[in-house]
């Protein structure tokens, strides 16, 4: 990793940044590196030329799934894989509660795994420790909206590379909990709420930019 990438500050429009900003935050809140309270990973796509690696009981999240379940919890996917698909690719079975962010051309879809699942390489994922409630990270990511594109590279097809997502920091209470009050930048009405279910009626709006066709 170059020194420029490791030290360059990219400030988001809400409470997220690449590297730690120097400006003060409200009393009781601190800048926290995401990877200090969550394990970052990505996914992979088993070979399409091997049909025996597809189908089965392991949900596999693709961009269309993230679009359908943006802001909420995902339990079922349009495609599934199986132990052979995982064993013969870099895809991994990630635990329930893992937060997924689409990071390629369709930057900005955020969802939480409702059960153990795998994803494509179009996502960066965070499996939260006890120090971070997944819902809090979801709200922090959604609050950025189109600002997430600032963290990527490319104009026509923006991609957030792992070098950047690995240095995400966010404004957090020292120990976020479901009972904590959200700061004003998360409570903003422009941010879609995380629905309790995946029903179409409760589905929030899609990101403002980079929507997949």
Coordinates of N, CA and C in Angstrom, one line a residue:
X1 N 0.8 -1.2 0.0 CA 0.0 0.0 0.0 C 0.9 1.2 0.0
X2 N 0.6 2.2 -0.9 CA 1.4 3.4 -1.0 C 1.2 4.3 0.2
X3 N 2.1 5.1 0.5 CA 2.0 6.1 1.6 C 0.8 7.0 1.4
X4 N 0.6 7.4 0.1 CA -0.4 8.3 -0.3 C -1.8 7.7 0.0
X5 N -2.0 6.4 -0.3 CA -3.3 5.8 -0.1 C -3.5 5.6 1.4
X6 N -2.4 5.3 2.2 CA -2.6 5.0 3.6 C -2.8 6.3 4.4
X7 N -2.4 7.4 3.9 CA -2.5 8.6 4.7 C -3.6 9.6 4.2
X8 N -4.0 9.5 3.0 CA -4.9 10.4 2.4 C -6.3 10.4 3.1
X9 N -6.7 11.6 3.5 CA -8.0 11.8 4.1 C -9.1 12.0 3.1
X10 N -10.2 11.3 3.1 CA -11.3 11.5 2.2 C -12.5 11.6 3.2
X11 N -13.1 12.8 3.3 CA -14.2 13.0 4.2 C -15.5 12.8 3.5
X12 N -16.4 12.0 4.1 CA -17.7 11.8 3.6 C -18.6 13.0 3.9
X13 N -19.8 12.9 3.5 CA -20.8 14.0 3.7 C -21.5 13.9 5.1
X14 N -21.4 12.7 5.7 CA -22.0 12.5 7.0 C -21.0 12.1 8.0
X15 N -21.1 10.9 8.5 CA -20.2 10.5 9.6 C -19.2 9.4 9.2
X16 N -18.8 9.4 8.0 CA -17.9 8.3 7.5 C -16.7 9.0 6.8
X17 N -15.5 8.4 6.8 CA -14.4 8.9 6.2 C -13.4 7.8 5.9
X18 N -12.4 8.1 4.9 CA -11.3 7.2 4.8 C -10.2 7.9 5.6
X19 N -9.6 7.2 6.5 CA -8.7 7.7 7.5 C -9.4 8.6 8.5
X20 N -8.7 9.0 9.5 CA -9.3 9.8 10.6 C -9.3 11.3 10.4
X21 N -10.5 11.9 10.4 CA -10.5 13.4 10.3 C -10.0 14.0 11.5
X22 N -9.6 15.3 11.4 CA -9.0 16.0 12.5 C -10.0 16.9 13.2
X23 N -11.2 17.2 12.6 CA -12.1 18.1 13.2 C -12.8 17.4 14.4
X24 N -13.2 18.2 15.3 CA -13.9 17.7 16.6 C -15.2 17.1 16.3
X25 N -15.7 16.2 17.1 CA -17.0 15.6 17.0 C -17.8 15.9 18.3
X26 N -19.1 15.7 18.3 CA -19.9 16.0 19.5 C -19.4 15.3 20.7
X27 N -19.6 15.9 21.8 CA -19.1 15.3 23.1 C -19.7 13.9 23.3
X28 N -18.9 12.9 23.6 CA -19.3 11.6 23.8 C -19.2 10.7 22.6
X29 N -18.8 11.3 21.4 CA -18.6 10.6 20.2 C -17.1 10.6 19.8
X30 N -16.7 9.6 19.1 CA -15.3 9.4 18.7 C -15.2 8.9 17.3
X31 N -14.1 9.1 16.6 CA -13.8 8.5 15.3 C -13.3 7.1 15.6
X32 N -13.9 6.1 15.0 CA -13.5 4.7 15.2 C -13.2 4.0 13.9
X33 N -12.0 3.4 13.7 CA -11.8 2.6 12.5 C -12.8 1.4 12.4
X34 N -13.5 1.3 11.3 CA -14.5 0.2 11.2 C -13.8 -1.2 11.5
X35 N -12.6 -1.4 10.9 CA -12.0 -2.7 11.0 C -11.4 -2.9 12.4
X36 N -11.5 -2.0 13.3 CA -11.1 -2.2 14.7 C -12.3 -2.9 15.5
X37 N -13.5 -2.8 14.9 CA -14.7 -3.4 15.6 C -15.4 -4.4 14.7
X38 N -14.9 -4.7 13.5 CA -15.5 -5.6 12.6 C -14.5 -6.2 11.7
X39 N -14.8 -7.4 11.3 CA -13.9 -8.1 10.4 C -14.3 -7.9 8.9
X40 N -13.4 -7.3 8.1 CA -13.8 -7.0 6.7 C -13.4 -8.2 5.8
X41 N -14.3 -8.5 4.9 CA -14.1 -9.5 3.9 C -14.7 -9.1 2.6
X42 N -14.6 -9.9 1.6 CA -15.4 -9.8 0.3 C -15.8 -11.2 -0.1
X43 N -16.5 -11.2 -1.3 CA -17.0 -12.5 -1.7 C -16.4 -12.9 -3.0
X44 N -17.0 -13.9 -3.7 CA -16.5 -14.4 -5.0 C -17.7 -15.1 -5.7
X45 N -17.5 -15.3 -7.0 CA -18.5 -16.0 -7.8 C -18.0 -17.3 -8.2
X46 N -18.6 -18.4 -7.8 CA -18.2 -19.7 -8.3 C -18.3 -19.8 -9.9
X47 N -17.5 -20.6 -10.5 CA -17.5 -20.6 -12.0 C -18.9 -20.9 -12.5
X48 N -19.3 -20.1 -13.5 CA -20.6 -20.3 -14.1 C -20.6 -21.5 -15.1
X49 N -19.4 -22.0 -15.4 CA -19.2 -23.1 -16.3 C -19.4 -24.4 -15.6
X50 N -19.5 -24.4 -14.3 CA -19.7 -25.6 -13.5 C -21.0 -25.6 -12.8
X51 N -22.1 -26.0 -13.5 CA -23.4 -26.0 -12.9 C -23.6 -26.7 -11.6
X52 N -22.7 -27.7 -11.4 CA -22.8 -28.5 -10.1 C -22.4 -27.6 -8.9
X53 N -21.8 -26.5 -9.2 CA -21.4 -25.6 -8.1 C -22.5 -24.6 -7.7
X54 N -23.6 -24.7 -8.4 CA -24.8 -23.8 -8.2 C -26.0 -24.6 -7.8
X55 N -26.9 -23.9 -7.1 CA -28.1 -24.6 -6.6 C -27.7 -25.2 -5.2
X56 N -28.6 -25.3 -4.3 CA -28.3 -25.8 -3.0 C -28.9 -25.0 -1.9
X57 N -28.4 -25.1 -0.7 CA -29.1 -24.4 0.4 C -28.2 -23.2 1.0
X58 N -27.2 -22.7 0.2 CA -26.4 -21.6 0.7 C -26.8 -20.4 -0.1
X59 N -27.5 -19.4 0.5 CA -27.9 -18.2 -0.3 C -26.6 -17.5 -0.7
X60 N -26.7 -16.9 -1.9 CA -25.5 -16.2 -2.5 C -26.0 -14.8 -3.0
X61 N -25.5 -13.7 -2.3 CA -26.0 -12.4 -2.6 C -25.3 -11.8 -3.8
X62 N -26.1 -11.3 -4.7 CA -25.7 -10.6 -5.9 C -26.2 -9.2 -5.8
X63 N -25.9 -8.4 -6.8 CA -26.3 -7.0 -6.8 C -27.8 -6.8 -6.9
X64 N -28.5 -7.7 -7.6 CA -30.0 -7.6 -7.7 C -30.6 -7.9 -6.3
X65 N -30.0 -8.8 -5.6 CA -30.5 -9.0 -4.2 C -30.3 -7.8 -3.3
X66 N -29.2 -7.2 -3.4 CA -28.9 -6.0 -2.6 C -29.8 -4.9 -2.9
X67 N -30.1 -4.7 -4.2 CA -31.1 -3.7 -4.7 C -32.5 -3.9 -4.1
X68 N -32.9 -5.2 -4.1 CA -34.2 -5.5 -3.6 C -34.3 -5.4 -2.1
X69 N -33.2 -5.5 -1.4 CA -33.3 -5.5 0.1 C -32.5 -4.4 0.7
X70 N -32.2 -3.3 -0.1 CA -31.5 -2.2 0.4 C -32.0 -1.6 1.7
X71 N -31.2 -1.5 2.7 CA -31.6 -0.9 4.0 C -32.2 -1.9 4.9
X72 N -32.4 -3.1 4.5 CA -33.0 -4.1 5.4 C -32.2 -5.4 5.6
X73 N -32.9 -6.4 6.0 CA -32.4 -7.7 6.3 C -32.7 -8.6 5.2
X74 N -31.8 -9.4 4.7 CA -32.0 -10.3 3.6 C -32.0 -11.8 4.1
X75 N -33.0 -12.5 3.7 CA -33.1 -13.9 4.2 C -33.0 -14.9 3.0
X76 N -33.4 -14.5 1.8 CA -33.4 -15.4 0.6 C -32.8 -14.6 -0.5
X77 N -32.2 -15.3 -1.4 CA -31.5 -14.7 -2.6 C -32.0 -15.4 -3.9
X78 N -31.8 -14.6 -5.0 CA -32.2 -15.1 -6.3 C -31.4 -16.4 -6.7
X79 N -30.2 -16.5 -6.3 CA -29.3 -17.6 -6.6 C -28.7 -18.2 -5.4
X80 N -28.5 -19.5 -5.4 CA -27.8 -20.2 -4.3 C -26.6 -21.0 -4.8
X81 N -25.8 -21.3 -3.9 CA -24.6 -22.1 -4.2 C -24.6 -23.3 -3.2
X82 N -23.5 -24.0 -3.1 CA -23.5 -25.2 -2.2 C -22.0 -25.4 -1.7
X83 N -21.8 -26.4 -0.9 CA -20.4 -26.6 -0.4 C -19.4 -26.8 -1.5
X84 N -19.7 -27.4 -2.6 CA -18.8 -27.5 -3.7 C -18.4 -26.1 -4.3
X85 N -19.4 -25.3 -4.4 CA -19.2 -23.9 -4.9 C -18.2 -23.1 -4.0
X86 N -18.4 -23.3 -2.7 CA -17.5 -22.6 -1.8 C -16.1 -23.2 -1.8
X87 N -16.1 -24.5 -1.9 CA -14.8 -25.2 -1.8 C -13.9 -24.9 -3.0
X88 N -14.6 -24.6 -4.2 CA -13.8 -24.4 -5.4 C -13.8 -22.9 -5.9
X89 N -14.0 -22.0 -4.9 CA -13.9 -20.6 -5.2 C -13.4 -19.9 -3.9
X90 N -13.3 -18.6 -4.0 CA -12.9 -17.8 -2.9 C -14.1 -17.3 -2.1
X91 N -15.3 -17.7 -2.5 CA -16.5 -17.4 -1.7 C -16.4 -18.0 -0.3
X92 N -17.0 -17.3 0.6 CA -17.0 -17.8 2.0 C -18.4 -17.7 2.6
X93 N -18.7 -18.6 3.5 CA -19.9 -18.6 4.2 C -19.8 -17.6 5.4
X94 N -20.5 -16.5 5.3 CA -20.4 -15.5 6.4 C -21.6 -15.6 7.3
X95 N -21.4 -15.2 8.6 CA -22.5 -15.4 9.6 C -23.6 -14.4 9.5
X96 N -24.7 -14.8 10.0 CA -25.9 -14.0 10.2 C -25.5 -12.7 10.9
X97 N -26.0 -11.5 10.4 CA -25.7 -10.2 11.0 C -24.5 -9.5 10.3
X98 N -23.9 -10.2 9.3 CA -22.8 -9.6 8.5 C -23.5 -8.4 7.7
X99 N -22.8 -7.3 7.6 CA -23.3 -6.1 6.9 C -22.6 -6.1 5.5
X100 N -23.4 -5.9 4.4 CA -22.9 -6.0 3.1 C -23.0 -4.6 2.4
X101 N -22.0 -4.1 1.7 CA -22.1 -2.9 1.0 C -21.6 -3.2 -0.4
X102 N -22.5 -2.8 -1.4 CA -22.1 -3.0 -2.8 C -21.0 -2.0 -3.1
X103 N -19.9 -2.4 -3.8 CA -18.7 -1.5 -3.9 C -18.3 -1.3 -5.3
X104 N -19.0 -1.9 -6.3 CA -18.6 -1.8 -7.7 C -19.5 -0.8 -8.4
X105 N -19.8 -1.0 -9.7 CA -20.5 0.0 -10.4 C -21.8 0.5 -9.7
X106 N -22.5 -0.4 -9.0 CA -23.7 -0.1 -8.3 C -23.3 0.2 -6.8
X107 N -22.6 1.3 -6.6 CA -22.1 1.6 -5.2 C -23.2 2.1 -4.3
X108 N -23.3 1.5 -3.1 CA -24.2 2.1 -2.2 C -25.4 1.3 -1.7
X109 N -25.6 0.1 -2.2 CA -26.6 -0.8 -1.6 C -26.1 -1.4 -0.3
X110 N -26.9 -1.4 0.7 CA -26.5 -1.9 2.0 C -27.6 -2.8 2.5
X111 N -27.2 -4.0 3.0 CA -28.1 -5.0 3.5 C -27.4 -5.8 4.6
X112 N -28.2 -6.4 5.5 CA -27.7 -7.3 6.5 C -28.1 -8.7 6.3
X113 N -27.2 -9.6 6.5 CA -27.6 -11.1 6.3 C -28.5 -11.5 7.5
X114 N -29.6 -12.1 7.1 CA -30.5 -12.6 8.1 C -30.2 -14.0 8.5
X115 N -29.3 -14.7 7.8 CA -28.8 -16.0 8.1 C -27.5 -16.1 7.4
X116 N -26.8 -17.2 7.7 CA -25.5 -17.5 7.1 C -25.6 -17.5 5.5
X117 N -24.7 -16.7 4.9 CA -24.8 -16.5 3.4 C -23.4 -16.3 2.8
X118 N -23.3 -16.3 1.5 CA -22.1 -16.0 0.8 C -22.5 -14.8 -0.1
X119 N -21.5 -14.1 -0.7 CA -21.7 -13.0 -1.6 C -20.8 -13.0 -2.8
X120 N -21.1 -12.2 -3.8 CA -20.2 -12.1 -4.9 C -19.1 -11.1 -4.5
X121 N -18.1 -11.0 -5.4 CA -17.0 -10.0 -5.2 C -17.4 -8.6 -5.4
X122 N -18.7 -8.3 -5.7 CA -19.2 -7.0 -5.8 C -19.4 -6.3 -4.5
X123 N -19.2 -7.0 -3.4 CA -19.4 -6.5 -2.0 C -18.2 -6.4 -1.2
X124 N -18.2 -5.5 -0.3 CA -17.3 -5.5 0.9 C -18.2 -5.8 2.1
X125 N -17.8 -6.7 3.0 CA -18.6 -7.1 4.1 C -17.9 -6.9 5.4
X126 N -18.7 -6.7 6.4 CA -18.2 -6.5 7.8 C -19.0 -7.4 8.7
X127 N -18.3 -8.3 9.4 CA -18.8 -9.1 10.5 C -18.5 -8.4 11.8
X128 N -19.5 -7.9 12.4 CA -19.3 -7.0 13.6 C -19.0 -7.8 14.8
X129 N -18.1 -7.2 15.6 CA -17.8 -7.7 16.9 C -18.9 -7.3 17.9
X130 N -18.7 -7.6 19.2 CA -19.7 -7.2 20.2 C -19.7 -5.7 20.4
X131 N -18.6 -5.0 19.9 CA -18.5 -3.6 20.1 C -19.3 -2.8 19.1
X132 N -19.9 -3.5 18.1 CA -20.6 -2.7 17.0 C -21.9 -3.5 16.7
X133 N -23.0 -2.8 16.8 CA -24.3 -3.3 16.4 C -24.4 -3.2 14.9
X134 N -24.7 -4.2 14.2 CA -24.8 -4.1 12.7 C -25.7 -3.0 12.2
X135 N -26.9 -2.8 12.9 CA -27.8 -1.8 12.5 C -27.2 -0.4 12.5
X136 N -26.3 -0.2 13.4 CA -25.6 1.1 13.5 C -24.7 1.4 12.3
X137 N -23.9 0.3 11.9 CA -23.1 0.4 10.7 C -23.9 0.6 9.5
X138 N -25.1 -0.1 9.4 CA -26.0 0.1 8.2 C -26.4 1.6 8.1
X139 N -26.8 2.1 9.2 CA -27.3 3.5 9.2 C -26.2 4.5 8.9
X140 N -25.0 4.2 9.4 CA -23.8 5.1 9.0 C -23.5 5.1 7.5
X141 N -23.6 3.9 6.9 CA -23.3 3.7 5.5 C -24.4 4.4 4.7
X142 N -25.7 4.2 5.0 CA -26.8 4.7 4.3 C -26.8 6.2 4.4
X143 N -26.4 6.8 5.5 CA -26.4 8.2 5.7 C -25.5 8.9 4.7
X144 N -24.5 8.2 4.2 CA -23.6 8.8 3.2 C -24.3 9.0 1.9
X145 N -25.2 8.1 1.5 CA -25.9 8.2 0.2 C -24.9 8.2 -0.9
X146 N -25.0 9.2 -1.8 CA -24.1 9.3 -3.0 C -22.7 9.6 -2.5
X147 N -22.5 10.1 -1.3 CA -21.2 10.4 -0.8 C -20.3 9.2 -0.8
X148 N -20.8 8.0 -0.8 CA -20.0 6.8 -0.8 C -19.1 6.7 -2.0
X149 N -19.6 7.3 -3.1 CA -18.8 7.3 -4.4 C -17.5 8.0 -4.2
X150 N -17.4 9.0 -3.3 CA -16.2 9.7 -3.1 C -15.1 8.8 -2.6
X151 N -15.4 7.7 -2.0 CA -14.4 6.7 -1.5 C -13.9 5.8 -2.6
X152 N -14.5 5.8 -3.8 CA -14.1 4.9 -4.8 C -13.3 5.6 -5.9
X153 N -12.9 4.8 -6.9 CA -12.1 5.3 -8.0 C -12.9 5.0 -9.3
X154 N -12.7 5.9 -10.3 CA -13.4 5.7 -11.6 C -14.6 6.6 -11.7
X155 N -14.9 7.1 -12.9 CA -16.0 8.0 -13.1 C -17.3 7.3 -13.6
X156 N -17.1 6.5 -14.7 CA -18.2 5.8 -15.3 C -18.6 4.6 -14.4
X157 N -17.6 3.9 -14.0 CA -17.9 2.7 -13.1 C -17.0 2.8 -11.9
X158 N -17.6 3.4 -10.8 CA -16.9 3.6 -9.6 C -16.7 2.3 -8.8
X159 N -15.5 2.1 -8.3 CA -15.3 0.9 -7.4 C -14.6 1.4 -6.2
X160 N -15.1 0.9 -5.0 CA -14.4 1.1 -3.7 C -13.5 -0.1 -3.5
X161 N -12.2 0.1 -3.6 CA -11.3 -0.9 -3.4 C -11.0 -1.2 -2.0
X162 N -10.5 -2.4 -1.7 CA -10.3 -2.8 -0.3 C -9.3 -2.0 0.4
X163 N -8.4 -1.3 -0.3 CA -7.4 -0.4 0.3 C -8.1 0.7 0.9
X164 N -9.2 1.2 0.3 CA -10.0 2.3 0.9 C -11.0 1.8 1.9
X165 N -11.7 0.8 1.7 CA -12.7 0.4 2.7 C -12.0 -0.1 3.9
X166 N -10.8 -0.6 3.8 CA -10.1 -1.1 4.9 C -9.6 0.0 5.9
X167 N -9.8 1.3 5.4 CA -9.4 2.4 6.2 C -10.6 3.3 6.6
X168 N -11.8 2.8 6.4 CA -13.0 3.5 6.8 C -13.0 3.8 8.3
X169 N -13.3 5.0 8.6 CA -13.6 5.4 10.0 C -15.0 6.0 10.1
X170 N -15.6 5.9 11.3 CA -17.0 6.4 11.4 C -17.1 7.0 12.8
X171 N -18.1 8.0 12.9 CA -18.3 8.6 14.1 C -19.2 7.7 14.9
X172 N -18.8 7.4 16.1 CA -19.5 6.4 16.9 C -19.5 6.8 18.4
X173 N -20.5 6.3 19.1 CA -20.5 6.3 20.5 C -19.4 5.2 20.9
X174 N -18.7 5.4 22.0 CA -17.7 4.4 22.3 C -18.2 3.0 22.4
X175 N -19.5 2.8 22.7 CA -20.1 1.4 22.7 C -21.5 1.5 22.1
X176 N -21.6 1.5 20.8 CA -23.0 1.7 20.2 C -23.9 0.5 20.7
X177 N -25.1 0.9 20.9 CA -26.1 -0.1 21.3 C -27.4 0.3 20.7
X178 N -28.4 -0.6 20.7 CA -29.7 -0.4 20.1 C -30.4 0.7 20.9
X179 N -30.0 1.0 22.2 CA -30.7 2.0 23.0 C -30.1 3.3 22.8
X180 N -28.9 3.4 22.1 CA -28.2 4.7 22.0 C -29.0 5.6 21.0
X181 N -28.9 6.9 21.3 CA -29.6 7.9 20.4 C -28.7 8.1 19.2
X182 N -29.3 8.1 18.0 CA -28.6 8.3 16.8 C -28.2 9.8 16.7
X183 N -27.0 10.1 16.3 CA -26.6 11.5 16.0 C -27.5 12.1 14.9
X184 N -27.5 13.4 14.8 CA -28.4 14.1 13.8 C -28.2 13.6 12.4
X185 N -26.9 13.3 12.0 CA -26.6 13.0 10.6 C -27.1 11.6 10.3
X186 N -27.4 10.8 11.3 CA -28.0 9.5 11.0 C -29.6 9.6 11.1
X187 N -30.1 10.5 11.9 CA -31.5 10.7 12.1 C -32.2 11.4 10.9
X188 N -31.4 12.0 10.0 CA -31.9 12.8 9.0 C -33.0 12.1 8.2
X189 N -34.1 12.8 7.9 CA -35.2 12.2 7.2 C -34.9 11.7 5.8
X190 N -33.7 12.2 5.2 CA -33.4 11.7 3.9 C -32.9 10.3 3.9
X191 N -32.6 9.7 5.0 CA -32.0 8.4 5.1 C -33.1 7.4 5.2
X192 N -33.2 6.3 4.3 CA -34.2 5.3 4.4 C -34.0 4.5 5.7
X193 N -35.1 4.3 6.5 CA -35.0 3.5 7.7 C -34.8 2.0 7.3
X194 N -34.2 1.3 8.2 CA -34.0 -0.2 8.1 C -35.3 -0.9 8.4
X195 N -35.9 -1.5 7.4 CA -37.2 -2.1 7.6 C -37.1 -3.4 8.5
X196 N -38.2 -3.7 9.2 CA -38.1 -4.9 10.0 C -38.2 -6.2 9.2
X197 N -38.8 -6.1 8.0 CA -39.0 -7.3 7.2 C -38.6 -6.9 5.8
X198 N -38.6 -7.9 4.9 CA -38.3 -7.7 3.5 C -39.5 -7.5 2.6
X199 N -40.6 -7.2 3.2 CA -41.8 -7.0 2.5 C -41.7 -5.8 1.5
X200 N -42.3 -5.9 0.3 CA -42.2 -4.7 -0.6 C -42.6 -3.4 0.0
X201 N -43.7 -3.5 0.8 CA -44.2 -2.2 1.4 C -43.2 -1.5 2.3
X202 N -42.3 -2.2 2.9 CA -41.4 -1.6 3.8 C -40.0 -1.4 3.2
X203 N -39.8 -1.6 1.9 CA -38.5 -1.5 1.3 C -38.2 -0.1 1.1
X204 N -37.0 0.4 1.5 CA -36.6 1.8 1.4 C -36.2 2.1 -0.1
X205 N -36.0 3.4 -0.4 CA -35.6 3.7 -1.7 C -34.2 3.3 -2.0
X206 N -33.8 3.3 -3.3 CA -32.5 2.9 -3.7 C -31.5 4.0 -3.6
X207 N -30.2 3.7 -3.6 CA -29.2 4.8 -3.6 C -29.5 5.8 -4.7
X208 N -29.1 7.1 -4.5 CA -29.4 8.1 -5.4 C -28.6 8.0 -6.7
X209 N -27.5 7.3 -6.7 CA -26.7 7.2 -7.9 C -26.3 5.8 -8.2
X210 N -25.8 5.5 -9.4 CA -25.2 4.2 -9.7 C -26.2 3.1 -9.6
X211 N -27.4 3.3 -10.0 CA -28.4 2.2 -9.9 C -28.1 1.2 -11.0
X212 N -28.2 -0.1 -10.7 CA -28.0 -1.1 -11.8 C -29.2 -1.1 -12.7
X213 N -29.0 -1.6 -13.9 CA -30.1 -1.6 -14.9 C -30.9 -2.9 -14.6

